[in-house]
PDB file of C-alpha atoms in Angstrom:
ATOM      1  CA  UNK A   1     -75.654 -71.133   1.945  1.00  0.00           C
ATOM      2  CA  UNK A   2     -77.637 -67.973   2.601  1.00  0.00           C
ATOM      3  CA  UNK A   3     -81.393 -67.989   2.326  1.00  0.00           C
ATOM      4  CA  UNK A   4     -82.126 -66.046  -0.426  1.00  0.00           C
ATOM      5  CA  UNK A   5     -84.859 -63.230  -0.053  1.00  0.00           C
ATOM      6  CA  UNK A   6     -86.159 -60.036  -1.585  1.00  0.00           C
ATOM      7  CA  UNK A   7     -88.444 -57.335   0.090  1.00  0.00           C
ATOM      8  CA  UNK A   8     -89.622 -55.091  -2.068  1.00  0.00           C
ATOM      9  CA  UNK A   9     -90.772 -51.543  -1.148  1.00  0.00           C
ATOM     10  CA  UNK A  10     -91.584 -48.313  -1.815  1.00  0.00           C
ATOM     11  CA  UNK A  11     -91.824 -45.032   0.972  1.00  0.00           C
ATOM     12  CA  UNK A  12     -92.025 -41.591   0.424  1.00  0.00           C
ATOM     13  CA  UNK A  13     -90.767 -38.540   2.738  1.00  0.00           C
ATOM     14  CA  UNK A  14     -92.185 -35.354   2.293  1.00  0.00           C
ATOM     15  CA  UNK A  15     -91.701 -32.135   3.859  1.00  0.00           C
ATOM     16  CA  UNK A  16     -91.313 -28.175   3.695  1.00  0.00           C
ATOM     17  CA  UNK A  17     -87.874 -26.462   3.747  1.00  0.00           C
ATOM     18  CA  UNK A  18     -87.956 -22.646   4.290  1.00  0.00           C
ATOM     19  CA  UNK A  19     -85.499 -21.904   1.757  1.00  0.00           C
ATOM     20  CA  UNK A  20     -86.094 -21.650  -1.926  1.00  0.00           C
ATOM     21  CA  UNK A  21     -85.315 -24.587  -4.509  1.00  0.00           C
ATOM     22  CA  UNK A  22     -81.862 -23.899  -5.857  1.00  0.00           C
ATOM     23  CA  UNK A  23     -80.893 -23.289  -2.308  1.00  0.00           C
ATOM     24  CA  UNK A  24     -82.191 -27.186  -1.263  1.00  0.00           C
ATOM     25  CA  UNK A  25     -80.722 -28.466  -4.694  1.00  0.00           C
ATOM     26  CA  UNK A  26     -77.261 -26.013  -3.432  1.00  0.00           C
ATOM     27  CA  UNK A  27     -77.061 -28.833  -0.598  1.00  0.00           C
ATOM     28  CA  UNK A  28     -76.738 -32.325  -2.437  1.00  0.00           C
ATOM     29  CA  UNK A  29     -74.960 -30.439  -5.400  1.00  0.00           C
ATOM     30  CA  UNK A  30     -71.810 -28.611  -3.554  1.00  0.00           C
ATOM     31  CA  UNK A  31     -69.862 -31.250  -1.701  1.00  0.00           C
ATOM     32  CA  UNK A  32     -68.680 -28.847   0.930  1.00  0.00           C
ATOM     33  CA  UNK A  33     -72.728 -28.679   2.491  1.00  0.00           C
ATOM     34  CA  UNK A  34     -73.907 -32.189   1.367  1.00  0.00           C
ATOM     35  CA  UNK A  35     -70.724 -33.518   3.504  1.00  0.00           C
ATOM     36  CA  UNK A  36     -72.013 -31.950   6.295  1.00  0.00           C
ATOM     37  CA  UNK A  37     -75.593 -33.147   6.312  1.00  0.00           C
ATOM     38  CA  UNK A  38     -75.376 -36.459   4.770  1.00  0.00           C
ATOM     39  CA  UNK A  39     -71.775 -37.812   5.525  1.00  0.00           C
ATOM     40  CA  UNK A  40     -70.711 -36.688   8.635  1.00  0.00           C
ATOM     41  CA  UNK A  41     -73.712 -35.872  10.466  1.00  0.00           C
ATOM     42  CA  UNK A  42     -72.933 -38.017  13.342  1.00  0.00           C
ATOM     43  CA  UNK A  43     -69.151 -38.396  13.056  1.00  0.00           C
ATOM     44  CA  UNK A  44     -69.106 -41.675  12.129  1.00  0.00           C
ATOM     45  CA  UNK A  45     -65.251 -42.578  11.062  1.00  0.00           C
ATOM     46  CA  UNK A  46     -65.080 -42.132   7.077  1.00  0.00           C
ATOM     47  CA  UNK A  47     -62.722 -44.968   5.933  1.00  0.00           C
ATOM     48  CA  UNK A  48     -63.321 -43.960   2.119  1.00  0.00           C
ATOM     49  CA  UNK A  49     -65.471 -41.148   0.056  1.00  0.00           C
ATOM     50  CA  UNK A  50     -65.752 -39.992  -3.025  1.00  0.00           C
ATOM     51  CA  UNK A  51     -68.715 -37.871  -4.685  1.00  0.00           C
ATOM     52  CA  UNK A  52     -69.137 -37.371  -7.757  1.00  0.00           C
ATOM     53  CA  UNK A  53     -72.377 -35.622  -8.436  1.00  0.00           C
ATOM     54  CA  UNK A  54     -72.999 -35.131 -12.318  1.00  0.00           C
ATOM     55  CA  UNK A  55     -75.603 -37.947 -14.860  1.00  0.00           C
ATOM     56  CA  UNK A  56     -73.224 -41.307 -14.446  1.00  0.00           C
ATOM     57  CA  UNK A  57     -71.155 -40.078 -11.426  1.00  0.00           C
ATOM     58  CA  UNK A  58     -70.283 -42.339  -8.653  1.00  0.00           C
ATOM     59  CA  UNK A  59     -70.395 -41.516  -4.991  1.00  0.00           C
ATOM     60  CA  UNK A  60     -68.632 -44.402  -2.672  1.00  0.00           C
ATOM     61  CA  UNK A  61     -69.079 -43.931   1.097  1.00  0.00           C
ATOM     62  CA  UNK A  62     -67.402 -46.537   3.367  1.00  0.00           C
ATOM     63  CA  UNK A  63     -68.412 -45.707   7.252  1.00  0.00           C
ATOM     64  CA  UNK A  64     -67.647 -47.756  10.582  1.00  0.00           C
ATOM     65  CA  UNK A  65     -70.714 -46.158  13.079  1.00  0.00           C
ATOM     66  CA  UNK A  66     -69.238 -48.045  15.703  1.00  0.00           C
ATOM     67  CA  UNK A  67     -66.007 -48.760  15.027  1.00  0.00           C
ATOM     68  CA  UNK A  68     -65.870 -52.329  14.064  1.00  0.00           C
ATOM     69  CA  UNK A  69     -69.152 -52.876  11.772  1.00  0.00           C
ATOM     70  CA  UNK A  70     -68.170 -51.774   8.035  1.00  0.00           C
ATOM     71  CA  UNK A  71     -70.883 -49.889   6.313  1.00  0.00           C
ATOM     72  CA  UNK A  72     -70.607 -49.316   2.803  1.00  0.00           C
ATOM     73  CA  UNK A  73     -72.694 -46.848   0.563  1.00  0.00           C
ATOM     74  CA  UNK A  74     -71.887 -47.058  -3.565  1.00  0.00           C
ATOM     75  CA  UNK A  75     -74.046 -44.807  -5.259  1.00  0.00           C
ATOM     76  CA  UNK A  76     -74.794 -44.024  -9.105  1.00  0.00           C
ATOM     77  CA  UNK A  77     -76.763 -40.480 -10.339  1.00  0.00           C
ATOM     78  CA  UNK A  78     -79.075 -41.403 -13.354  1.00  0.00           C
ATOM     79  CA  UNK A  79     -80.832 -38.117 -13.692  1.00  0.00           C
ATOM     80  CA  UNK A  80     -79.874 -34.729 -12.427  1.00  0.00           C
ATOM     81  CA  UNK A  81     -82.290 -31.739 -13.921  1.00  0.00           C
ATOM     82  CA  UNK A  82     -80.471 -28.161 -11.687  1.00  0.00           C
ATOM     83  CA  UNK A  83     -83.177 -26.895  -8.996  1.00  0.00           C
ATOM     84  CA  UNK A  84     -85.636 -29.272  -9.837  1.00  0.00           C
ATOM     85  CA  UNK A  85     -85.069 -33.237  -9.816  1.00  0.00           C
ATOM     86  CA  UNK A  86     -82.202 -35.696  -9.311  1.00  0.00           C
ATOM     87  CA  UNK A  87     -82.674 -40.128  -9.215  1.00  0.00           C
ATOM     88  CA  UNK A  88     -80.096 -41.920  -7.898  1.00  0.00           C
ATOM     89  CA  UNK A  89     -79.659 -46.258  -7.649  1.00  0.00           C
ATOM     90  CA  UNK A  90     -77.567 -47.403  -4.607  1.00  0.00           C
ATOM     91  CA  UNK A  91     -76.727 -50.523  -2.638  1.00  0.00           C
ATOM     92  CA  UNK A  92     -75.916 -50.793   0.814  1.00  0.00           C
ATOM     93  CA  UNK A  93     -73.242 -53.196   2.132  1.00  0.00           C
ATOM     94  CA  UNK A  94     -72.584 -54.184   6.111  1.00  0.00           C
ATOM     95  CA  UNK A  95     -69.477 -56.440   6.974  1.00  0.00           C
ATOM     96  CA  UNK A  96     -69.419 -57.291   2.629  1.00  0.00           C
ATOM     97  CA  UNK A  97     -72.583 -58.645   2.693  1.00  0.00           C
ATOM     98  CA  UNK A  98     -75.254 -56.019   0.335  1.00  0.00           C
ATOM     99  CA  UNK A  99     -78.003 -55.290   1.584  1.00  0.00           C
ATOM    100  CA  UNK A 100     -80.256 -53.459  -0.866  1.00  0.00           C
ATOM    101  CA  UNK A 101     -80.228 -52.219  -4.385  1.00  0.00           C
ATOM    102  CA  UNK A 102     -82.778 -48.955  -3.857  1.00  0.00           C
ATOM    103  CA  UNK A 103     -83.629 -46.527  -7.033  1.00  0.00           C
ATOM    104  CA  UNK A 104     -83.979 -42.831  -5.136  1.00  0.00           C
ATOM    105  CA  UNK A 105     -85.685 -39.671  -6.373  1.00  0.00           C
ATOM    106  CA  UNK A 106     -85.427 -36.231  -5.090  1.00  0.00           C
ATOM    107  CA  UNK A 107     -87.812 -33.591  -6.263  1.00  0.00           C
ATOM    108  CA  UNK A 108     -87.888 -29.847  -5.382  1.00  0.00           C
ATOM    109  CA  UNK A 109     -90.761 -28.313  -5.880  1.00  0.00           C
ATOM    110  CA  UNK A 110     -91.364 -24.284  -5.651  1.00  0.00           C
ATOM    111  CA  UNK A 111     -93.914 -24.007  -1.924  1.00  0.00           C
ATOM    112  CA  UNK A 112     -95.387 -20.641  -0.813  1.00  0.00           C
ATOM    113  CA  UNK A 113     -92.548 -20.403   1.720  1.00  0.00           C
ATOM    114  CA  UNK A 114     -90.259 -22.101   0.156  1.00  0.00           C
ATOM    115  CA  UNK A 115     -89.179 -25.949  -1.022  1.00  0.00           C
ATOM    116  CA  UNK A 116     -91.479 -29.031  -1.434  1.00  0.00           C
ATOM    117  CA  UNK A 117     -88.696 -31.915  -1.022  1.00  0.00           C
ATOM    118  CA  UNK A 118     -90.475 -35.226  -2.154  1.00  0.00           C
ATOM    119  CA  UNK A 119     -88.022 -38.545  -1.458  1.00  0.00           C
ATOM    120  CA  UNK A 120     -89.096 -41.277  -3.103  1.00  0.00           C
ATOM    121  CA  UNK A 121     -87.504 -44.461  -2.477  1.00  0.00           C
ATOM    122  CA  UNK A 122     -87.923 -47.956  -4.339  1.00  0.00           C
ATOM    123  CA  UNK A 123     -85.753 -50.352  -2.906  1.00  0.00           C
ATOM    124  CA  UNK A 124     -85.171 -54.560  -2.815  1.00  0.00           C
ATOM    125  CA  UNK A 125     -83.816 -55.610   0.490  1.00  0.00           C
ATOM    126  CA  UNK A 126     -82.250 -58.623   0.518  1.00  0.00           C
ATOM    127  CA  UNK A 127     -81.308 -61.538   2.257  1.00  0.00           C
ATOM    128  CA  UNK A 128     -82.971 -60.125   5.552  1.00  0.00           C
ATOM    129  CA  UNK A 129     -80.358 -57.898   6.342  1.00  0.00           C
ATOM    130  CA  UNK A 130     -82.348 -54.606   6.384  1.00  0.00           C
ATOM    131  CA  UNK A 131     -86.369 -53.365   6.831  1.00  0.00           C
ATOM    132  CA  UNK A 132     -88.226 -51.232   4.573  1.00  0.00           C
ATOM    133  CA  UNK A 133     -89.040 -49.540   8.247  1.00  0.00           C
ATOM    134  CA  UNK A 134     -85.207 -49.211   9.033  1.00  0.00           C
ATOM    135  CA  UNK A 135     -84.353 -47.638   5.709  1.00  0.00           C
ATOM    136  CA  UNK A 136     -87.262 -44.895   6.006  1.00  0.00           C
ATOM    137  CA  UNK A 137     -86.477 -44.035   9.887  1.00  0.00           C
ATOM    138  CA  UNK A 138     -82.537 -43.427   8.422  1.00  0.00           C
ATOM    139  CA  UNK A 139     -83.811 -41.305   5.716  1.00  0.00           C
ATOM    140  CA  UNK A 140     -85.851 -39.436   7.889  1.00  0.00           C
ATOM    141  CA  UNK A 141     -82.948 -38.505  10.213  1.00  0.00           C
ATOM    142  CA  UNK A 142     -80.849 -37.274   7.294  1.00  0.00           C
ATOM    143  CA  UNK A 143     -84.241 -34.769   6.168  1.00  0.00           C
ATOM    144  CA  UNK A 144     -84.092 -33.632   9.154  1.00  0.00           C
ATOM    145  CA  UNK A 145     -80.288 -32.848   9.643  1.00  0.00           C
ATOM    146  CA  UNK A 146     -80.663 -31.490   6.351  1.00  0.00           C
ATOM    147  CA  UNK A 147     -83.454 -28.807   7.751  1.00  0.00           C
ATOM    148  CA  UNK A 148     -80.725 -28.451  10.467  1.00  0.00           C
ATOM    149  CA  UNK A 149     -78.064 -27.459   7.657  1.00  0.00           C
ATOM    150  CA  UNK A 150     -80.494 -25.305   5.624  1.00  0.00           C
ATOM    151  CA  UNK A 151     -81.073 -23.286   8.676  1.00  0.00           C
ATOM    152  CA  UNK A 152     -77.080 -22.563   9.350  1.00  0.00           C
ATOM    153  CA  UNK A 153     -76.760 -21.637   5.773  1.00  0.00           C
ATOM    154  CA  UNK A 154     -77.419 -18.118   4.485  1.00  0.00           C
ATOM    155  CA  UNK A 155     -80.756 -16.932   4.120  1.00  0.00           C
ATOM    156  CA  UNK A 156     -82.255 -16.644   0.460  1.00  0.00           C
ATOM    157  CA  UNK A 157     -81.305 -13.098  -0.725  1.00  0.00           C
TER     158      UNK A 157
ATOM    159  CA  UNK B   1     -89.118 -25.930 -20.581  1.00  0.00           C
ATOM    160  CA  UNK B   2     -90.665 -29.424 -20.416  1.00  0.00           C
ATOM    161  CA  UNK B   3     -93.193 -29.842 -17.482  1.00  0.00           C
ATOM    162  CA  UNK B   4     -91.156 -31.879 -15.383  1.00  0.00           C
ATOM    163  CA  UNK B   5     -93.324 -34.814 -13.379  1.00  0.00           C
ATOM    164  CA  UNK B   6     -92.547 -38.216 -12.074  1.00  0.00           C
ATOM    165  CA  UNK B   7     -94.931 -41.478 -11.471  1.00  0.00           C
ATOM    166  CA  UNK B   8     -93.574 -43.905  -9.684  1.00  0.00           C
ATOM    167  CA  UNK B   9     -94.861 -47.273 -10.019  1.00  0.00           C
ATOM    168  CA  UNK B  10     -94.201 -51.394  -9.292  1.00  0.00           C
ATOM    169  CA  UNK B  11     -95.109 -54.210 -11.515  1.00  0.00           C
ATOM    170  CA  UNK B  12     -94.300 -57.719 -11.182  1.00  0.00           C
ATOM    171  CA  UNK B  13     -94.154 -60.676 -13.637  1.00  0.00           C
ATOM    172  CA  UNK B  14     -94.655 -64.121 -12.258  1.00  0.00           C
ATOM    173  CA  UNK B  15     -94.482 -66.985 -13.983  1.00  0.00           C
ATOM    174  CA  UNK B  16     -93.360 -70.894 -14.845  1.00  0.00           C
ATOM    175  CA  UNK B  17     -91.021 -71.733 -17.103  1.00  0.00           C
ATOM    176  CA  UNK B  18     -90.858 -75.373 -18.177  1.00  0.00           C
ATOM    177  CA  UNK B  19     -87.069 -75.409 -17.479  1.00  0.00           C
ATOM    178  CA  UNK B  20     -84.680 -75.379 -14.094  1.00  0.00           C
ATOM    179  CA  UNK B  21     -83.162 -72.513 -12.660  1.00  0.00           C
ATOM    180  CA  UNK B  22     -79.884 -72.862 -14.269  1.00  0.00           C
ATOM    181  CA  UNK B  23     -80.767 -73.080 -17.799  1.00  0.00           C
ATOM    182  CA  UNK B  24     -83.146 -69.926 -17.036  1.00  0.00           C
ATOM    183  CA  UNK B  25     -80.624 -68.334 -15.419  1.00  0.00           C
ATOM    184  CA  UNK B  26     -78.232 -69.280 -18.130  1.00  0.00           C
ATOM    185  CA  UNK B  27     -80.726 -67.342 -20.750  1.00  0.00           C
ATOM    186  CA  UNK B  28     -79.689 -64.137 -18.673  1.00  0.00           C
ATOM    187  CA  UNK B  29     -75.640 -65.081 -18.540  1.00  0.00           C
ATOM    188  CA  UNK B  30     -75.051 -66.064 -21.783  1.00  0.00           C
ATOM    189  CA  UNK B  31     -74.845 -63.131 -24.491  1.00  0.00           C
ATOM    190  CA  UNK B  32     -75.956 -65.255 -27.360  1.00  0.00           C
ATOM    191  CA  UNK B  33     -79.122 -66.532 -26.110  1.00  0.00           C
ATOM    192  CA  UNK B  34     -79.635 -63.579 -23.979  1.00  0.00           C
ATOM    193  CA  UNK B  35     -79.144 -61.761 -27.671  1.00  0.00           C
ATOM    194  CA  UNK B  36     -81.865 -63.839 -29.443  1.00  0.00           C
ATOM    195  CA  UNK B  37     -84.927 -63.399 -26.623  1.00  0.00           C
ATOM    196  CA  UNK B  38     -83.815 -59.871 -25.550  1.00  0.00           C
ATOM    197  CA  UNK B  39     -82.005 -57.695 -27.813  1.00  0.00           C
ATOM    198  CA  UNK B  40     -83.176 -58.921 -31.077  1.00  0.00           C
ATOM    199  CA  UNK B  41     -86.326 -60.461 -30.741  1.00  0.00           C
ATOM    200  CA  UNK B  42     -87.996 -58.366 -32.909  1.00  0.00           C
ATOM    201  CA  UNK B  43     -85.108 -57.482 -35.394  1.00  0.00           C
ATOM    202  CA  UNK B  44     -85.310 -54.325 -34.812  1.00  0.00           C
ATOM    203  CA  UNK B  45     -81.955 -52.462 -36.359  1.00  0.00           C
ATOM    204  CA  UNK B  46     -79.534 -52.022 -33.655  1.00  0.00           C
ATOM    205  CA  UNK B  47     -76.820 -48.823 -33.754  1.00  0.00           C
ATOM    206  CA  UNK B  48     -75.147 -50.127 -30.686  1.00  0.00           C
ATOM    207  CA  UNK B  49     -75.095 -53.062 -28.120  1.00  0.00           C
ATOM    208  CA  UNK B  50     -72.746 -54.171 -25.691  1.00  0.00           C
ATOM    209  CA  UNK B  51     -73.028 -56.025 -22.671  1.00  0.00           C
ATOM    210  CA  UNK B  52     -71.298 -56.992 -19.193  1.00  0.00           C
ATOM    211  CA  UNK B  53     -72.886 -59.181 -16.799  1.00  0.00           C
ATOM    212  CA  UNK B  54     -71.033 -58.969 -13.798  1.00  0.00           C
ATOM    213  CA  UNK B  55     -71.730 -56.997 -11.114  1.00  0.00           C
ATOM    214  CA  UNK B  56     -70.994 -53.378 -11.518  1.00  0.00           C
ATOM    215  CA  UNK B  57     -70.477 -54.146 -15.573  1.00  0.00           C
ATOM    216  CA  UNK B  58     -73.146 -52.262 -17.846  1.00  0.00           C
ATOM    217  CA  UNK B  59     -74.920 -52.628 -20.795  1.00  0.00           C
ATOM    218  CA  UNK B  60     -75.984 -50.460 -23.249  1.00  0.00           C
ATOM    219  CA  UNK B  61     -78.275 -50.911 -26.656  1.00  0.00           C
ATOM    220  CA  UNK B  62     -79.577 -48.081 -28.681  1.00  0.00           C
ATOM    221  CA  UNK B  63     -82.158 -49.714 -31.501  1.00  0.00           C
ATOM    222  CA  UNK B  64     -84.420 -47.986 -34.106  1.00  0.00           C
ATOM    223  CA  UNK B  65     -88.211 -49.813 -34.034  1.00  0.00           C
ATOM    224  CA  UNK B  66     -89.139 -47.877 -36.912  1.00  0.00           C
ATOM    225  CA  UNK B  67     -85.660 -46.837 -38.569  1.00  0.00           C
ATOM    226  CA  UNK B  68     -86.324 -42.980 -37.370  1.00  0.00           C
ATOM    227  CA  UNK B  69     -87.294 -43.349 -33.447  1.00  0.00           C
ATOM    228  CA  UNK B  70     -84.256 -43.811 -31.205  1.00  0.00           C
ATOM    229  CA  UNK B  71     -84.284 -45.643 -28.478  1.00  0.00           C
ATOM    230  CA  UNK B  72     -81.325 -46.338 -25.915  1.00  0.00           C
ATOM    231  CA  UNK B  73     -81.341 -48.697 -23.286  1.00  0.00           C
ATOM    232  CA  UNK B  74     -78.452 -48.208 -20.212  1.00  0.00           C
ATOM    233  CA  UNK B  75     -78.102 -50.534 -17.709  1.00  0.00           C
ATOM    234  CA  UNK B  76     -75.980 -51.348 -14.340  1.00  0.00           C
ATOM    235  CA  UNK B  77     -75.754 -54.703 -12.979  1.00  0.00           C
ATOM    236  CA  UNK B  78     -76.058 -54.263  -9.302  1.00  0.00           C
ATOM    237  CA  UNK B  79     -76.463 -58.000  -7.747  1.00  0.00           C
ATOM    238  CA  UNK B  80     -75.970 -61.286  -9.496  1.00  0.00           C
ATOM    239  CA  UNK B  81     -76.355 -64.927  -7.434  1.00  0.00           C
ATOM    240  CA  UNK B  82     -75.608 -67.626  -9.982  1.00  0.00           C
ATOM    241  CA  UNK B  83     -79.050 -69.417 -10.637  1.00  0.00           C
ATOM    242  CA  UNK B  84     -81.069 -67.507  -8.283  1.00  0.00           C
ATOM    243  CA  UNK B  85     -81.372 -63.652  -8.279  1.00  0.00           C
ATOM    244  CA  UNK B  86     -80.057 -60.615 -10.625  1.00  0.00           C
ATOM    245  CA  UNK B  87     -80.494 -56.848 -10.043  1.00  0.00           C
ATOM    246  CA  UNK B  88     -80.237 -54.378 -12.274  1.00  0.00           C
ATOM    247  CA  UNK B  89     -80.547 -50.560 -12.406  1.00  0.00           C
ATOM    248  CA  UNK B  90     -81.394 -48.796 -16.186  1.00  0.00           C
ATOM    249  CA  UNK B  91     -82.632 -45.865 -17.777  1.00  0.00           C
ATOM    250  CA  UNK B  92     -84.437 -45.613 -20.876  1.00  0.00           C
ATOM    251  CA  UNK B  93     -84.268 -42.904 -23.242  1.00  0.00           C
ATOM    252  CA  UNK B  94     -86.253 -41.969 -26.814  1.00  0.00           C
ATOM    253  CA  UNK B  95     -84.689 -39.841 -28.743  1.00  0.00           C
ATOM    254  CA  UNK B  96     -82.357 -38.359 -26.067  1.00  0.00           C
ATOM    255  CA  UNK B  97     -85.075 -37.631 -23.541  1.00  0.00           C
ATOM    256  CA  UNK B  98     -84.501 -39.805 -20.411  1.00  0.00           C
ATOM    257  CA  UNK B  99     -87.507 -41.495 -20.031  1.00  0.00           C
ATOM    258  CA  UNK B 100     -87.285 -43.540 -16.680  1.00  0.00           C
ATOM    259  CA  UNK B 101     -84.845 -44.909 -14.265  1.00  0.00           C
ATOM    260  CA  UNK B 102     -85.979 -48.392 -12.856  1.00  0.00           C
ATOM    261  CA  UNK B 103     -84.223 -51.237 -10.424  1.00  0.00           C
ATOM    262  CA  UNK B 104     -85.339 -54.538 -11.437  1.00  0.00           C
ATOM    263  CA  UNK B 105     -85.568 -57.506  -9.613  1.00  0.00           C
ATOM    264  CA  UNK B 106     -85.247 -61.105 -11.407  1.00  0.00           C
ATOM    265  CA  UNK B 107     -85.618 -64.346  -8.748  1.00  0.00           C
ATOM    266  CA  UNK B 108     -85.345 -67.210 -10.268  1.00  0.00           C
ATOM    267  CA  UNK B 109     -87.100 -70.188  -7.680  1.00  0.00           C
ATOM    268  CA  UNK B 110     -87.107 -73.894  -8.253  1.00  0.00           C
ATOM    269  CA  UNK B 111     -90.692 -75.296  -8.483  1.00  0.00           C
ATOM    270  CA  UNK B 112     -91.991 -78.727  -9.503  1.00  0.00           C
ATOM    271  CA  UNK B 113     -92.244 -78.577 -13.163  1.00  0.00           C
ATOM    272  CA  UNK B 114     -89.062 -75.598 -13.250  1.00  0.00           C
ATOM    273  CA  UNK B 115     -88.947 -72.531 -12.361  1.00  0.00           C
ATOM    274  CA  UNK B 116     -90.598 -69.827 -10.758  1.00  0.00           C
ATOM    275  CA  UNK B 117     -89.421 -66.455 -12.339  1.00  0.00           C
ATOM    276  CA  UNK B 118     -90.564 -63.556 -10.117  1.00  0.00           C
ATOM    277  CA  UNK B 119     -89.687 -59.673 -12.458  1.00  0.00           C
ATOM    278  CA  UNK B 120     -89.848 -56.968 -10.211  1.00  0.00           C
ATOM    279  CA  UNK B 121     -89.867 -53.281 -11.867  1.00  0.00           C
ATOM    280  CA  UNK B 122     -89.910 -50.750  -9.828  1.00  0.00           C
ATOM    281  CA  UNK B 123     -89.771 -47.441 -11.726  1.00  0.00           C
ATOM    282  CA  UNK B 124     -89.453 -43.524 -11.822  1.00  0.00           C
ATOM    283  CA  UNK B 125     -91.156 -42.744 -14.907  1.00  0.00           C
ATOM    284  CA  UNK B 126     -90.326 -39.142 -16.517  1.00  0.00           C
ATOM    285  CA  UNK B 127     -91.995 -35.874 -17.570  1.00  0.00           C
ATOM    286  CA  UNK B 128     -94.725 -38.216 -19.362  1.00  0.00           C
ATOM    287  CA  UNK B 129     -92.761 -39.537 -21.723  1.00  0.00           C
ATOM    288  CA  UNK B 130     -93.741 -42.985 -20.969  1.00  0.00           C
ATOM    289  CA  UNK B 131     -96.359 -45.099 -18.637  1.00  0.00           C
ATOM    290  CA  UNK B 132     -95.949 -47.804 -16.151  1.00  0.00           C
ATOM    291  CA  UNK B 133     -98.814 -49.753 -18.288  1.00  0.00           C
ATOM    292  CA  UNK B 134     -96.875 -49.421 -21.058  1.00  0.00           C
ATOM    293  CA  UNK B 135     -93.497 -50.562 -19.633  1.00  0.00           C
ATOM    294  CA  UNK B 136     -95.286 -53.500 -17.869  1.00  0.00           C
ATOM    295  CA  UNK B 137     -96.856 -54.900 -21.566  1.00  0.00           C
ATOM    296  CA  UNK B 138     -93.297 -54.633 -22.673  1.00  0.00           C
ATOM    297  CA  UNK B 139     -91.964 -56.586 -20.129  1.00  0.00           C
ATOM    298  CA  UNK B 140     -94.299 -59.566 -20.839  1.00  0.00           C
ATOM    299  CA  UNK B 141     -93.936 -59.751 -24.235  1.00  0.00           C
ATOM    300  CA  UNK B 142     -90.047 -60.075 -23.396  1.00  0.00           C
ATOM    301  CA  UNK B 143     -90.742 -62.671 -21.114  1.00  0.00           C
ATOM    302  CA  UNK B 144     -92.816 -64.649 -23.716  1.00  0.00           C
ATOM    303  CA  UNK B 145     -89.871 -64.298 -26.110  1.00  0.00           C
ATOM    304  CA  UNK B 146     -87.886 -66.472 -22.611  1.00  0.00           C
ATOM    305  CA  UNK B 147     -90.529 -68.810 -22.938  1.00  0.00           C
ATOM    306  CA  UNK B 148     -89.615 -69.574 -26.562  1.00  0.00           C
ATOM    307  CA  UNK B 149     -86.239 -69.392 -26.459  1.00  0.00           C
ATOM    308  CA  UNK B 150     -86.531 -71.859 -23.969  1.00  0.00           C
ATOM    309  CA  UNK B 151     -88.411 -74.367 -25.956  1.00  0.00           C
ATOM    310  CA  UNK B 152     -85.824 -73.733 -28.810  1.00  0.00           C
ATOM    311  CA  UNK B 153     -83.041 -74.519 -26.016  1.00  0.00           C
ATOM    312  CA  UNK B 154     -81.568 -78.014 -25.244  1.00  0.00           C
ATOM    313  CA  UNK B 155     -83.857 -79.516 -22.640  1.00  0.00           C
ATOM    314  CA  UNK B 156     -82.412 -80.332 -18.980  1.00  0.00           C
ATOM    315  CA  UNK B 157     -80.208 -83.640 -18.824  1.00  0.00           C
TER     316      UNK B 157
END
C-alpha cells in the first residue's frame, strides 16, 4: 500500500504585464490564445483537451511531455468576475496516480503601465509525488510564456 | 460595483477522536450520520441538499439560519482513500454572493486511543463577505458536533 502523505502549501507569483487588464483576462478567456500559452507551449503531444471556461466549466488536459509518462490536468472554474478575477480547483495526475488537489486564483489588477497579475496557489500534494517548489517553478514558466504571448498579440488600442 | 478583494488564508483542525479511523471515516461516507453532525446539526431549515461522495460527485445544501438569510453550500469531491484521506473543493455563497472557494483536506491517522483527524482549509475568501476567523470557528464547532455523534455511535467491536 502507498504511504499516505499530504503537503500543504501556499505560493504566490506576481508580476507586471504591459498590456491592460481585459487584454491579460483576453488570454485565459479565448481558447484560441490560452492554447497557445498554456497548452502547447512546448509541444508536448495533446492526447485529450477540452476547455470550458465559464462558473462550473471543466477543462481536461491529458499531455505525454515525453512520450511515454501520462500527465493529466482536470480542472474546475469556481469564480470568474470579466477583467478582474477568476479561482479555479485542479488535480494533477502522472501515470493514474493524482498528485495534488490545488485551489488557484488569478487576479488582474489595473498598474500604471498596465496589468498586476497576482497567482495565488493553495495546493495539497500528495503521496510524495510532487513539491510545492516543483509546482511554483512550472507556474512560473507558463507567466512567463504568457508575457511571451502578450507581446505577439496586438497592442492595446 | 462591489470592491472586489481576496484574503487568502490556511487553518487547520487537529484533534482525537475516541474512535478508529473507519468508524470516523464512516461519519464522512455515510449520508445519514454524515446528515445528523453536518447538515442538520443545528436544524436549521434546509431548501435543498443532496450529496455524492465519490470522487468527482458533488454536493450541494442551501439552508436558511434565520428563515430570511440564504446560504448555499457547493462542493466537489476531489480525492477519497477509504479510512484515511478525503479532499474536497467548495464554494460558499450568502444570498447569491460567492463568498469563498476553499480545498479542504481531511486525514484521518490511527493513534493510540483512535484517531488523529488533521482539517486542512485552505481558502480564497471574497470581496469581504466573509473572514478566515470566522470560517475557522465554524469549522470547530462542526467538528465538536463529530465528536458527539461519535459518542451517540455504536462503539468499535
Amino acid at each position: 500500500m502507498t504511504e499516505r502523505s499530504v503537503v500543504h502549501a501556499t505560493f504566490a507569483i506576481d508580476r507586471i504585464y504591459e498590456a491592460k487588464p481585459a487584454r491579460v483576462f483576453k488570454a485565459f478567456s479565448d481558447p484560441d490564445i490560452r492554447d497557445r500559452w498554456f497548452v502547447r507551449p512546448h509541444n508536448w503531444p495533446v492526447a485529450e483537451y477540452s476547455y470550458d471556461f465559464r462558473v462550473g466549466g471543466q477543462e481536461k488536459g491529458r499531455f505525454s511531455p515525453n512520450g511515454t509518462m501520462i500527465v493529466l490536468n482536470e480542472t474546475t472554474y469556481w469564480d470568474i468576475v470579466p477583467d478582474a478575477r477568476i479561482i479555479f480547483a485542479y488535480a494533477m495526475y502522472i501515470d493514474g496516480k493524482r498528485i495534488s488537489v490545488s485551489v488557484a486564483t488569478v487576479e488582474f489588477k489595473p498598474a500604471p503601465n498596465g496589468t498586476r497579475l497576482i497567482y495565488t496557489e493553495q495546493g495539497a500534494f500528495l503521496d510524495g509525488y510532487d513539491i510545492p517548489a516543483q509546482r511554483e517553478e512550472g507556474c512560473r514558466d507558463l507567466y512567463e510564456r504568457l508575457a511571451e504571448e502578450l507581446a505577439r498579440m496586438p497592442a492595446d488600442a
